[in-house]
Tab-separated table of C-alpha atoms and ligand atoms in Angstrom:
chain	number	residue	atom	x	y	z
B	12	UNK	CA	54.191	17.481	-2.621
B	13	UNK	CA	53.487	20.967	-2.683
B	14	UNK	CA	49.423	21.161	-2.798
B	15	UNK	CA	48.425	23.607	-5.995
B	16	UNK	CA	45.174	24.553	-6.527
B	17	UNK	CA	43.369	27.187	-8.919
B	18	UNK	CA	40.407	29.492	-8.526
B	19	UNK	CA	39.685	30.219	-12.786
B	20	UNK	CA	36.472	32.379	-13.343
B	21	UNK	CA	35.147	33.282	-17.339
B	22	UNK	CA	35.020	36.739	-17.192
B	23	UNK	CA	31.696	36.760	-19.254
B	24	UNK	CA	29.185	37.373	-16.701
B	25	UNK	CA	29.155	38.423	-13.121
B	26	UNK	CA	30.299	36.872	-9.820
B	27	UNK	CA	27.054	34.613	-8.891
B	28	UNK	CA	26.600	32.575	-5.646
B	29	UNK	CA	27.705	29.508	-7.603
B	30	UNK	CA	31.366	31.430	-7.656
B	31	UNK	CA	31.339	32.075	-4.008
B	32	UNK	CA	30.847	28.526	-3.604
B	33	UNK	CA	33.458	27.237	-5.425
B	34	UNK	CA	35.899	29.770	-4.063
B	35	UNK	CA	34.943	28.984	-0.382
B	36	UNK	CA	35.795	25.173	-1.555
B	37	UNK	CA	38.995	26.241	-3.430
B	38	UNK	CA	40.489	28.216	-0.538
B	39	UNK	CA	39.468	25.780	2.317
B	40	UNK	CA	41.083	22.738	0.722
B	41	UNK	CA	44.751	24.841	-0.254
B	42	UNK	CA	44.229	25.742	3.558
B	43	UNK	CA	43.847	22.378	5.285
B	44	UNK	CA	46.944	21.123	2.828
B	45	UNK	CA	49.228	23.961	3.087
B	46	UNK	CA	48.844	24.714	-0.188
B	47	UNK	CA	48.279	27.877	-2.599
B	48	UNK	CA	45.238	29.542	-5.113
B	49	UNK	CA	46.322	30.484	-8.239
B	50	UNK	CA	43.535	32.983	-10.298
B	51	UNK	CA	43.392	32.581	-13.498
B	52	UNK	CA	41.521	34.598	-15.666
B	53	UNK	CA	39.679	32.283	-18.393
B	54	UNK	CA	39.303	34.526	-20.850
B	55	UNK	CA	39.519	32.050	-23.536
B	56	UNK	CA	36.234	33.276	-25.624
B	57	UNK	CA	37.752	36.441	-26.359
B	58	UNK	CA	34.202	37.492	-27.809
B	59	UNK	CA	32.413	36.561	-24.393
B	60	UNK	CA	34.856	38.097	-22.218
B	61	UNK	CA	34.665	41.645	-21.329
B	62	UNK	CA	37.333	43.978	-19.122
B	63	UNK	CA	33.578	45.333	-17.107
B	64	UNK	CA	32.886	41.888	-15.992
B	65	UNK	CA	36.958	40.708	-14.855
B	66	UNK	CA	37.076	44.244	-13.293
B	67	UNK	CA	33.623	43.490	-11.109
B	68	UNK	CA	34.591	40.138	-10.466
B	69	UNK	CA	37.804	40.907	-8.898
B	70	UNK	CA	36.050	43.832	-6.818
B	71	UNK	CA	32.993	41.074	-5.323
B	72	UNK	CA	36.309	38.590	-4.765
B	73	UNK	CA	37.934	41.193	-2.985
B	74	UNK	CA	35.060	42.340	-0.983
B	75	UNK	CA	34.275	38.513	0.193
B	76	UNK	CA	38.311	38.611	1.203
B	77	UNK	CA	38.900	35.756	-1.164
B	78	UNK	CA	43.200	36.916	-2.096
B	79	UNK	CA	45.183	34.085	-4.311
B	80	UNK	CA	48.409	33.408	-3.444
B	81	UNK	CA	49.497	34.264	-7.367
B	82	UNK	CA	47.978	35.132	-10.431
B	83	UNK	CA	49.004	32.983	-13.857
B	84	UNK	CA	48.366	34.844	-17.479
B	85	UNK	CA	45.067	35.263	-18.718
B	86	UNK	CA	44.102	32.496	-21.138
B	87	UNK	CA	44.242	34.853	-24.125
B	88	UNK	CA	48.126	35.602	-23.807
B	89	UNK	CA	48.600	32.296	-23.891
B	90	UNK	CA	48.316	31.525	-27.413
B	91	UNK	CA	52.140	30.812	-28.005
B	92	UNK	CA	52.031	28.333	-25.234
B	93	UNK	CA	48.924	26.321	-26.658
B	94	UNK	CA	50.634	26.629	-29.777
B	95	UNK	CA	53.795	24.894	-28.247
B	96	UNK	CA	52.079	22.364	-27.068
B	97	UNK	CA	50.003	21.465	-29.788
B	98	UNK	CA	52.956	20.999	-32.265
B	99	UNK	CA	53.656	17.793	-30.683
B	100	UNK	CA	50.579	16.620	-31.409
B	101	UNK	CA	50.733	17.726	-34.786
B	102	UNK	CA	53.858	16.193	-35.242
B	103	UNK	CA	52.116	12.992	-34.009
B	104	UNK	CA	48.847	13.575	-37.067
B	105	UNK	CA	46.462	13.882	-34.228
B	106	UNK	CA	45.023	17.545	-35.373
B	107	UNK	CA	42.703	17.874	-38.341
B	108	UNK	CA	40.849	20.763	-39.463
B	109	UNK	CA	37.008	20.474	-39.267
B	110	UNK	CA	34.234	22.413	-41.224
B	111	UNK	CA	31.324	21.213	-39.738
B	112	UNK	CA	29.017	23.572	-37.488
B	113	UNK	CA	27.407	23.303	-34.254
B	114	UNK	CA	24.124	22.393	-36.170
B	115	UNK	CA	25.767	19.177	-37.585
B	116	UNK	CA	26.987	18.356	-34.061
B	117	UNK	CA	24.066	16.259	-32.278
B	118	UNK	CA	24.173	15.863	-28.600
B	119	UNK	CA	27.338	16.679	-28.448
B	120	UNK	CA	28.947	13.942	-29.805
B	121	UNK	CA	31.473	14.353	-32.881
B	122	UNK	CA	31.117	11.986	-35.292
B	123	UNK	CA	34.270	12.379	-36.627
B	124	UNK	CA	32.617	13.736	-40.172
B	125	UNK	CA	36.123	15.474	-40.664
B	126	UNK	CA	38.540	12.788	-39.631
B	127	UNK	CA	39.920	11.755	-42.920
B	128	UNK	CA	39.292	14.903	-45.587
B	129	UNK	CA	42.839	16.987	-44.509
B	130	UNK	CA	41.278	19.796	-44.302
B	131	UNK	CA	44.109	21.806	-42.784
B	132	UNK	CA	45.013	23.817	-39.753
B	133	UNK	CA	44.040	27.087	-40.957
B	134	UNK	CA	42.745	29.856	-38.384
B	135	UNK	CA	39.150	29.843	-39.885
B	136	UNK	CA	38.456	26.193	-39.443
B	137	UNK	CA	37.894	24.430	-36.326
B	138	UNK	CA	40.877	22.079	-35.025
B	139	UNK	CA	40.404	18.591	-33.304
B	140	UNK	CA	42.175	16.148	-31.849
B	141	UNK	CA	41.753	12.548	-32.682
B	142	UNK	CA	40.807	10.722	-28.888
B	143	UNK	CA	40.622	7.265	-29.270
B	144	UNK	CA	38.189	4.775	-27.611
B	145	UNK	CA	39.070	3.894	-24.147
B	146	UNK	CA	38.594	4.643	-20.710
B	147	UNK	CA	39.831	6.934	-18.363
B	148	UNK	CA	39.610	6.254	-14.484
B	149	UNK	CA	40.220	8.221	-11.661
B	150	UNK	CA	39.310	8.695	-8.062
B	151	UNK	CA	37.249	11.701	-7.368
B	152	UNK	CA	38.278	13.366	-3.745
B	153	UNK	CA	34.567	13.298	-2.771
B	154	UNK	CA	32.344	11.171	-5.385
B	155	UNK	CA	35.016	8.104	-5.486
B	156	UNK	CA	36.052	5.922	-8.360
B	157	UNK	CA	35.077	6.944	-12.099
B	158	UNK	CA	35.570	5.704	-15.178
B	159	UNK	CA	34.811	7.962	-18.700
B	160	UNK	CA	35.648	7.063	-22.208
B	161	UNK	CA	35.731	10.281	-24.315
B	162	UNK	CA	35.569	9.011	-27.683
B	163	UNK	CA	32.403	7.473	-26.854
B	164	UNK	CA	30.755	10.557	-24.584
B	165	UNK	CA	32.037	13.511	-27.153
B	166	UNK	CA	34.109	11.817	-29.830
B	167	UNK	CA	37.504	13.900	-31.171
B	168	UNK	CA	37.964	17.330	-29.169
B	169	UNK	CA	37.326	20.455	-30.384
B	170	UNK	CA	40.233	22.600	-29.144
B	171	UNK	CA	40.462	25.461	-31.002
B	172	UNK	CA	37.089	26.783	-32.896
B	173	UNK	CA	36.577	28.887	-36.081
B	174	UNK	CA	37.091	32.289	-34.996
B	175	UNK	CA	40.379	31.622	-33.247
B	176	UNK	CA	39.241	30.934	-29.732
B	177	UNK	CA	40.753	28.151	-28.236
B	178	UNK	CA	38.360	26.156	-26.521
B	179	UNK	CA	38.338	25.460	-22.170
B	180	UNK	CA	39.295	22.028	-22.675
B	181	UNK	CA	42.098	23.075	-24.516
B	182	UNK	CA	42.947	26.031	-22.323
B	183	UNK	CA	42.429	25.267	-18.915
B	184	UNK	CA	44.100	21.590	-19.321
B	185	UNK	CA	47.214	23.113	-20.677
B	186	UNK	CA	46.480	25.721	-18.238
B	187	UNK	CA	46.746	23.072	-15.536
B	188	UNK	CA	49.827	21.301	-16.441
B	189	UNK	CA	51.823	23.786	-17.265
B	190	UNK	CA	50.983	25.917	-14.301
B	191	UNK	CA	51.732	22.678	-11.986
B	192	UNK	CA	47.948	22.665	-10.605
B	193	UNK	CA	48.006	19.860	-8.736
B	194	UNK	CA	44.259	19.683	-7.633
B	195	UNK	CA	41.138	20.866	-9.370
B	196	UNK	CA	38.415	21.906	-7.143
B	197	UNK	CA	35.610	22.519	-8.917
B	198	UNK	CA	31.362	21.786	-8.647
B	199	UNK	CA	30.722	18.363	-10.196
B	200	UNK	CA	28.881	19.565	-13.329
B	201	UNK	CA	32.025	19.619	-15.014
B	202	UNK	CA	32.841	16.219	-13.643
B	203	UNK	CA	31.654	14.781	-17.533
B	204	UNK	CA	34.685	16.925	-18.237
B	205	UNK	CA	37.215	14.970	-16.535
B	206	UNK	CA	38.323	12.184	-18.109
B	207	UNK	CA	38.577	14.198	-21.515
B	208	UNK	CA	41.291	16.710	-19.753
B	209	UNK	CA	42.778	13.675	-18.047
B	210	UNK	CA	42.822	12.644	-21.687
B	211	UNK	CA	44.242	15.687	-23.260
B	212	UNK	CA	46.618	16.248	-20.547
B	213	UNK	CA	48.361	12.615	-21.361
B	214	UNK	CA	48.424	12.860	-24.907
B	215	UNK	CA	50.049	16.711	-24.371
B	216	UNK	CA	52.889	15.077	-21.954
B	217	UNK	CA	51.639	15.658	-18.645
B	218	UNK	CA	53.403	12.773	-16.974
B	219	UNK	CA	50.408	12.583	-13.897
B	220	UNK	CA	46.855	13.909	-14.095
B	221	UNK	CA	45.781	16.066	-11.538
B	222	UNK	CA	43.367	14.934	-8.904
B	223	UNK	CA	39.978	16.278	-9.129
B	224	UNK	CA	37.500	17.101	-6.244
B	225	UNK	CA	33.912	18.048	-7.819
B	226	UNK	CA	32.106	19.718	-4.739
B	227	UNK	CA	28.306	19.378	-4.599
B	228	UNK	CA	26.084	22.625	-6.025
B	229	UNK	CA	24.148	25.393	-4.096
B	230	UNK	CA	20.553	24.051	-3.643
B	231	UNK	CA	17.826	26.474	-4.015
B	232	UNK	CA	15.129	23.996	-2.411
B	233	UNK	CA	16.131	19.778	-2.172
B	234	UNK	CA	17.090	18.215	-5.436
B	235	UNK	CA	16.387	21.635	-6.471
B	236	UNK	CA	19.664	23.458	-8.650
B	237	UNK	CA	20.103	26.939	-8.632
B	238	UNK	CA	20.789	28.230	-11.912
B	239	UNK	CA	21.909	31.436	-13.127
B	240	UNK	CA	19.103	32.577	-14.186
B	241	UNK	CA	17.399	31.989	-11.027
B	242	UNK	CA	18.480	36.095	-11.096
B	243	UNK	CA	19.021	36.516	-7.649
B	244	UNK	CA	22.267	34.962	-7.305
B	245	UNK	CA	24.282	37.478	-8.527
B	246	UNK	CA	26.713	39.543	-5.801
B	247	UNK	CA	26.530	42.979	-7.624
B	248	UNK	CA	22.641	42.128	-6.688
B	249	UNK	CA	23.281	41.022	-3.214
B	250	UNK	CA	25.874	43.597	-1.915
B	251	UNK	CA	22.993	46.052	-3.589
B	252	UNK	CA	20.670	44.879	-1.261
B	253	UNK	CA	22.283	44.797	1.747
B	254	UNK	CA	23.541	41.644	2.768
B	255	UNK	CA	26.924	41.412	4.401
B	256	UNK	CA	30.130	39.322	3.324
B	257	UNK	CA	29.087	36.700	6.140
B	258	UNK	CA	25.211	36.193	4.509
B	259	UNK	CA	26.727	35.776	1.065
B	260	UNK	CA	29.169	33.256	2.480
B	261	UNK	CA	26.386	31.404	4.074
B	262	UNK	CA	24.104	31.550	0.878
B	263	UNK	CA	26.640	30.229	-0.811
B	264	UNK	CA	27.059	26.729	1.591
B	265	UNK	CA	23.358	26.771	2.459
B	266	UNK	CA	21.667	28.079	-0.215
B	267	UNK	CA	19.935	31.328	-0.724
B	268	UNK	CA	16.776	32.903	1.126
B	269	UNK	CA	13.707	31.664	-0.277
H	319	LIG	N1	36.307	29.002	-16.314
H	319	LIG	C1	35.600	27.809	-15.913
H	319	LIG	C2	34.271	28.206	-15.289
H	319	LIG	O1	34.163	29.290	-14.764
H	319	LIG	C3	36.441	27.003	-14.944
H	319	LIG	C4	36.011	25.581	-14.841
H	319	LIG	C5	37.046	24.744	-14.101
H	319	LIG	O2	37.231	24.975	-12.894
H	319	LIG	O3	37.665	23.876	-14.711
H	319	LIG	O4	33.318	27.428	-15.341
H	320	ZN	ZN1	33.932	18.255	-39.048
């Protein structure tokens, strides 16, 4: 097997330390297997994303000497694609239209308010999928054995919201399969997201999920997270200030100067 992994920035914000991090885990792992970096552009939230920020986040990757292997389409030419494969599902009644807002949405969980009224698939409602109770397992590279049911931590999937956007579950899961990503290399806050794209990916035809390696964060201090806001993170900032491509490197594994 031919090892296939991605490097996927939202171009709605800068290149932070956080970034850097994930790239220096993306790139080492396709290197020990052999394999290759895709970059995708997630431009998905088409009111979010902004040509300044992809232009300045290619630039830092660049200057850090991080080059894929290939580029795959920006998320937001992809619409006939997610289209494509969401007529299956369709087909299958699994996509209702849903009116409710993010107010009427408590912790997160969907409780499946819009299930049942047929409200249809029209472009200014959002569209779900149905995801049934049940449990997903898989074996993280790094944390081990996990189990997730999605039903119970979100309830039915959001995929495409009001104004059009279709939503990162949606995109970078499709993204995934159809692209033939074969391992997802990311920092383990998304790992909550896993077993709903291992989820999505079945029930869209992907005969084998990926395998997914959530790397640990940047601390800023123990147990401490760096966040984006901590400010200084960014590598428009950094470069600013002088440090080289090596110090932003070594930020990135060991955390930045306190
Ligand atoms: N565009 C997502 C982000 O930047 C990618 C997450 C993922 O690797 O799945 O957070
Ligand atoms: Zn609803």
């Amino acid at each position: 097997m031919i090892v296939i992994t991605r490097f996927a920035p939202s171009p709605t914000g800068y290149l932070h330390l956080g970034h850097v991090r994930n790239a220096i885990e993306v790139w080492n792992f396709a290197r020990e297997h052999g394999g290759k970096v895709l970059l995708r552009i997630e431009d998905h939230d088409r009111q979010r994303s902004k040509p300044a920020f992809e232009a300045a986040i290619r630039e830092d990757l660049a200057w850090l000497g991080f080059a894929p292997d290939a580029e795959v389409p920006r998320q937001s030419e992809r619409d006939a694609a997610y289209r494509e494969v969401l007529s299956g599902l369709v087909a299958q009644g699994l996509v209702y239209g849903c009116t409710c807002t993010r107010a009427e949405i408590i912790n997160s969980h969907y409780e499946g308010t819009c299930r049942n009224l047929t409200i249809g698939l029209r472009p200014d409602v959002g569209w779900r999928i149905r995801i049934e109770p049940g449990v997903e397992l898989f074996d993280d590279l790094r944390i081990g054995p996990q189990q997730q049911d999605p039903s119970a931590q979100c309830g039915d999937l959001l995929i495409r919201d009001r104004l059009g956007n279709w939503t990162y579950q949606w995109a970078a899961t499709i993204d995934d399969y159809l692209q033939g990503v074969t391992h997802v290399i990311r920092g383990e806050d998304l790992l909550d997201s896993t077993g709903r794209q291992i989820r999505l990916a079945r029930l869209a035809g992907r005969p084998e999920p990926a395998t997914f390696l959530h790397h640990a964060l940047i601390m800023r201090s123990p147990g401490k997270k760096l966040s984006k806001s901590d400010g200084d993170t960014g590598i428009r900032e950094l470069r600013a200030r002088g440090f080289s491509r090596e110090d932003v490197t070594s930020m990135a594994l060991h955390g930045p100067p306190r």
